[in-house]
Short mmCIF file of C-alpha atoms and ligand atoms in Angstrom, two decimals:
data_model
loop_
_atom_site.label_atom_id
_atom_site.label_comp_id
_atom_site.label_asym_id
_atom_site.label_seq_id
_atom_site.Cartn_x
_atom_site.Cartn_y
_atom_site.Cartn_z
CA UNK A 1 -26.59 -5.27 14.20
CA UNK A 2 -26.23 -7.74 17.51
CA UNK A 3 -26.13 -10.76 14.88
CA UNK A 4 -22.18 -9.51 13.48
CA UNK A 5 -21.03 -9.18 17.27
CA UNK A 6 -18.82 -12.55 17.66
CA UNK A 7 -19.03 -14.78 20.06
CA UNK A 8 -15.77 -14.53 22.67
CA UNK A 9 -14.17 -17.81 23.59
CA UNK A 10 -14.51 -18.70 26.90
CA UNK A 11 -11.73 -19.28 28.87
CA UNK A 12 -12.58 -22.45 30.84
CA UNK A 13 -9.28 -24.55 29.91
CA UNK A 14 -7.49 -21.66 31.21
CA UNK A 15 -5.15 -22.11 34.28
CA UNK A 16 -4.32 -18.93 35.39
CA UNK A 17 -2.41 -20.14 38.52
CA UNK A 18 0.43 -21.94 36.17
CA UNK A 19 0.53 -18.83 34.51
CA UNK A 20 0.91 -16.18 37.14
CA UNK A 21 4.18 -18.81 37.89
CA UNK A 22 5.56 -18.58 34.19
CA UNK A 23 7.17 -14.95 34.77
CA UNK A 24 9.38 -16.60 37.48
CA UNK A 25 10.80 -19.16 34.94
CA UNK A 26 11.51 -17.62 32.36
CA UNK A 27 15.62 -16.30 31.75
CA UNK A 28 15.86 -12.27 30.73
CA UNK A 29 16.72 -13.36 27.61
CA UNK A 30 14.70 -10.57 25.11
CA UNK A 31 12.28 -11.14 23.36
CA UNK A 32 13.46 -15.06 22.55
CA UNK A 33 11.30 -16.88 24.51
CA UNK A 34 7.91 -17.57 22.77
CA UNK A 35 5.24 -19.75 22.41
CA UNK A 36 1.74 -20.41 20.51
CA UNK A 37 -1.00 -22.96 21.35
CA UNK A 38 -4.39 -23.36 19.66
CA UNK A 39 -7.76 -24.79 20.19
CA UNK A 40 -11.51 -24.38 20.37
CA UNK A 41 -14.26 -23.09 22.70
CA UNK A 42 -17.61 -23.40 22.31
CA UNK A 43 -17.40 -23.17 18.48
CA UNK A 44 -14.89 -20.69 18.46
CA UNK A 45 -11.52 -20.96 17.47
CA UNK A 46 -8.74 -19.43 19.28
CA UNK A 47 -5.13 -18.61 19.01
CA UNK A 48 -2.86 -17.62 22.29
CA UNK A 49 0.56 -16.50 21.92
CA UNK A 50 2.76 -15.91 24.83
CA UNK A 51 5.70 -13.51 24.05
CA UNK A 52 8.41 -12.59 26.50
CA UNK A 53 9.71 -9.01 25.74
CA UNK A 54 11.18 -7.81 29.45
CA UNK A 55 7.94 -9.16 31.12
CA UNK A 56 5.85 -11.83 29.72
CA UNK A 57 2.99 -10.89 27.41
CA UNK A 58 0.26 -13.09 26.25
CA UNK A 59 -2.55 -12.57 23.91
CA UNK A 60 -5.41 -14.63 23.16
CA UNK A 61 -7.32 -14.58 19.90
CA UNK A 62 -10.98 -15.52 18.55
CA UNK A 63 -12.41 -14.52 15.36
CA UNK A 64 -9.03 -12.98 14.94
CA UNK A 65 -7.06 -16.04 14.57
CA UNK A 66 -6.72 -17.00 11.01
CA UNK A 67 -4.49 -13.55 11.27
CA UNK A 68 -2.42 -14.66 13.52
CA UNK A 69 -2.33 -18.54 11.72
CA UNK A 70 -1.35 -16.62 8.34
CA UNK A 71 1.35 -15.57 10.17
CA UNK A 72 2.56 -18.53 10.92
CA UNK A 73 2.57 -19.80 7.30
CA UNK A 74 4.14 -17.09 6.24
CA UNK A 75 1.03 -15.60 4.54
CA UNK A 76 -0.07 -11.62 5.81
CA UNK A 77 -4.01 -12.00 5.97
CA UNK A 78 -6.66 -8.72 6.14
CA UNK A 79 -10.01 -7.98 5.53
CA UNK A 80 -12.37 -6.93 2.94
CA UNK A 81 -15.70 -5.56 3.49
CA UNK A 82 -18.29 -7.40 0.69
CA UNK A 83 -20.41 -4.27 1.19
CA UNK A 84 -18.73 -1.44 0.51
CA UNK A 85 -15.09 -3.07 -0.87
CA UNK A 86 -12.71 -1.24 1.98
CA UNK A 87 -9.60 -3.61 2.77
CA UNK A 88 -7.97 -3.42 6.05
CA UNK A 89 -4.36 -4.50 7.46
CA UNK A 90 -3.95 -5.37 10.31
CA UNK A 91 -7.74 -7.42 10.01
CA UNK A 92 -11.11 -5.97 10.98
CA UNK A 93 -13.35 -8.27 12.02
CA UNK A 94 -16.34 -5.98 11.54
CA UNK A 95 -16.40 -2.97 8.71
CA UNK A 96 -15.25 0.52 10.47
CA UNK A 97 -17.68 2.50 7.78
CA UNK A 98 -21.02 3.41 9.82
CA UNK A 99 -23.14 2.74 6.91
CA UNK A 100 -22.03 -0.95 6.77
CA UNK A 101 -23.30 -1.80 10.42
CA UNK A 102 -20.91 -3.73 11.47
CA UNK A 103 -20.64 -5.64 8.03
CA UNK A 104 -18.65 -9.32 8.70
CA UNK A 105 -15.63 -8.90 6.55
CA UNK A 106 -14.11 -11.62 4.09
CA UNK A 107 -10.80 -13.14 4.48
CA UNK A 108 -8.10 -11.94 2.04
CA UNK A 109 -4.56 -12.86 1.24
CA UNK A 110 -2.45 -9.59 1.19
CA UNK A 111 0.47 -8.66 -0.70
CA UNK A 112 4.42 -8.68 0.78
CA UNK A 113 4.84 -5.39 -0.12
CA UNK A 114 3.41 -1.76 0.58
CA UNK A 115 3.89 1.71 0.44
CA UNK A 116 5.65 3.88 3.89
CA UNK A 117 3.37 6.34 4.97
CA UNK A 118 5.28 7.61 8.21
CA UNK A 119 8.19 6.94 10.39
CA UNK A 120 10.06 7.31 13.48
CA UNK A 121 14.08 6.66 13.89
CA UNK A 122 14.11 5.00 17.52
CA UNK A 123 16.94 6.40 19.84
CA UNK A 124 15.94 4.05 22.79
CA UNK A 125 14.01 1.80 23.25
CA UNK A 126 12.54 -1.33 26.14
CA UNK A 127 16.03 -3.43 27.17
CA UNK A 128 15.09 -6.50 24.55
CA UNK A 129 15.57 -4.14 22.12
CA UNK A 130 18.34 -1.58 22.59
CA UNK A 131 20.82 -4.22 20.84
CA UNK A 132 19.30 -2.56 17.30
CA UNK A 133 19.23 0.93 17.74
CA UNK A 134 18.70 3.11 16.50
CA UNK A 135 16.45 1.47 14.57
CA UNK A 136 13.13 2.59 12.34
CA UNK A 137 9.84 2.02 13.26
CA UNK A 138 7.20 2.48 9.93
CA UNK A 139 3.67 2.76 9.62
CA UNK A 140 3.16 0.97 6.15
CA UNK A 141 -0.14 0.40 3.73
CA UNK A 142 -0.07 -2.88 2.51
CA UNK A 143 -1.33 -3.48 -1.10
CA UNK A 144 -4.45 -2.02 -1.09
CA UNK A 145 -5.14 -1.51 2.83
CA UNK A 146 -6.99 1.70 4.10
CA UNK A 147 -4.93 0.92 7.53
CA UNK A 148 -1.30 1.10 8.19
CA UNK A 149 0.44 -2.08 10.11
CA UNK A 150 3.71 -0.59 11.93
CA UNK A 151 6.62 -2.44 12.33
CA UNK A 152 10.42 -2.56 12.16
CA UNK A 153 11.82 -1.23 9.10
CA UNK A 154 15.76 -3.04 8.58
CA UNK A 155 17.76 -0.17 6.53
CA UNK A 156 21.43 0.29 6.89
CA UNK A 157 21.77 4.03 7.01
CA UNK A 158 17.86 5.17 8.91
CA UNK A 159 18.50 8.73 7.73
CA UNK A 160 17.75 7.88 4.33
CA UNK A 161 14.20 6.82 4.94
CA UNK A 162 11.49 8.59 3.18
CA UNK A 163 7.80 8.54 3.36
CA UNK A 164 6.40 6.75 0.24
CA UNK A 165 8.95 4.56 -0.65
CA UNK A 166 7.93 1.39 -2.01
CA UNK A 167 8.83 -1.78 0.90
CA UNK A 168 8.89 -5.07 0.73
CA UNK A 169 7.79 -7.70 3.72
CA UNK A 170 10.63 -10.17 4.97
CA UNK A 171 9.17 -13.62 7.00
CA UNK A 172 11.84 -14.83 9.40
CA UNK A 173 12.92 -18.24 9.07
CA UNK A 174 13.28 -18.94 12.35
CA UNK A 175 10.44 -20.59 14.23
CA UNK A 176 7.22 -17.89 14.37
CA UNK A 177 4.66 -16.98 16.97
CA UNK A 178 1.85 -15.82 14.68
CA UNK A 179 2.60 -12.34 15.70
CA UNK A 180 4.09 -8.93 14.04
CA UNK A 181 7.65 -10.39 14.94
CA UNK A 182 7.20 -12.74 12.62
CA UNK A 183 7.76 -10.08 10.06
CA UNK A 184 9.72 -6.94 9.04
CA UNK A 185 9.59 -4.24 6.26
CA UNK A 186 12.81 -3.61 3.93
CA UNK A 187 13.17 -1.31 0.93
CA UNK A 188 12.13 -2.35 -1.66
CA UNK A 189 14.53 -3.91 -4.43
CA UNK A 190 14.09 -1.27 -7.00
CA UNK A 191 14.37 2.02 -4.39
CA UNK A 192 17.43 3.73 -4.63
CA UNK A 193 17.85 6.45 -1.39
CA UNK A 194 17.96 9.93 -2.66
CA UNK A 195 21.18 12.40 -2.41
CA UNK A 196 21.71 13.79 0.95
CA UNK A 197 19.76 16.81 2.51
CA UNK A 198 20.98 18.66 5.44
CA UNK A 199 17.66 17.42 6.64
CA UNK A 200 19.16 14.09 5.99
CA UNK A 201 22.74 14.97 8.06
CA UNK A 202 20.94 16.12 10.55
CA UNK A 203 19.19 13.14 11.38
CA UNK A 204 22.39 11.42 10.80
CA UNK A 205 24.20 13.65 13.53
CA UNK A 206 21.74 12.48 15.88
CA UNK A 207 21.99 8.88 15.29
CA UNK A 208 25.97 9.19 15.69
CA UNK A 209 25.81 9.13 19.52
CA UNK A 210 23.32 5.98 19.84
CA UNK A 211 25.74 3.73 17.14
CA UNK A 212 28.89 4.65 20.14
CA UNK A 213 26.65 4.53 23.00
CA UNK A 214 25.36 0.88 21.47
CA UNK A 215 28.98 0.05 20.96
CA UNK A 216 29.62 0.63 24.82
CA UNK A 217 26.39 -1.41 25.38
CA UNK A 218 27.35 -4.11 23.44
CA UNK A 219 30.81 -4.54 24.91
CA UNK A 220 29.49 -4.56 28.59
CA UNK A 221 26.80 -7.16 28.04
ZN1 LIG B 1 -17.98 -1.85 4.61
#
């Protein structure tokens, strides 16, 4: 089983005094300031991405990488197990099934475009963010992934979201960071919302006071 365990990069070229000075430099500006370097260790590739989202988050990749470098290209990559066939989005490096021990997966290119499986309307959220609330956060299945990816879900009217409905994945154009920000779920083309419910107005009522408290918001910042 020890022979699937992956080496971990090690992080010699890293200069952890220049970093513990970055959070000083950078403006409280959201989530706008990013970056993304790459390089190798030992034989093992890695992928860093430094994301500033109220305080300054930074994540560092190994066998992981080509995930976050699909991103990049505008490509979603997951996993396949060549043992027992199970796909997984977001990537496992190693098969989750117990009879596979710790099967090395394959690299596959996924589809832009998956099934909801559950949501939550956000009513508040970290400061970066309160700009777009309320705003939907989805757990989708991509193609055929046994694992749901969540992410932002852009929709004009949140109370119409419905578990099951068929989504689409949008790349931004702007420049990427190899991470889930690169990327957001919209209905897809051919879903039409169904007729309101007073499960539906409900939801609605309690989105009315976030759209005038965002309004206020908005006008003081
Ligand atoms: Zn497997």
């Amino acid at each position: 089983m020890e022979k699937n365990l992956h080496p971990t990069p090690n992080n010699k070229d890293f200069i952890w005094e220049k970093w513990t000075k970055l959070n000083e430099q950078i403006p409280e500006k959201g989530w706008t300031w990013q970056n993304v370097r790459s390089g190798n260790a030992g034989n093992v590739e890695w992928i860093e991405q430094q994301i500033y989202y109220d305080m300054l988050y930074t994540f560092r990749l190994g066998a992981l990488s080509p995930y976050a470098k699909g991103l990049l290209e505008g490509k979603l990559l997951g996993t396949k197990c060549p043992k027992c066939g199970d796909i997984t989005f977001p990537p496992r490096i190693n098969c989750w099934r117990l009879d596979c021990n710790l099967e090395i997966t394959e690299w596959i290119e996924m589809p832009h475009s998956g099934i909801l499986h559950t949501f939550t309307i956000c009513g508040f959220a970290a400061k970066s963010a309160l700009k777009k609330l309320p705003f939907v956060l989805a757990y989708v299945l991509i193609g055929e992934s046994k694992t749901a990816i969540a992410n932002i879900l852009k929709i004009e009217e949140p109370w119409h979201v419905e578990t099951d409905m068929p989504v689409i994945i949008k790349f931004t154009n702007k420049q990427r960071v190899g991470n889930l920000i690169d990327f957001w779920f919209e209905p897809a083309p051919s879903w039409n919302p169904s007729p309101m419910t007073p499960e539906k107005e409900r939801i609605k009522k309690l989105c009315e006071p976030v759209y005038e408290w965002i309004k206020i918001l908005k006008r003081s910042m």
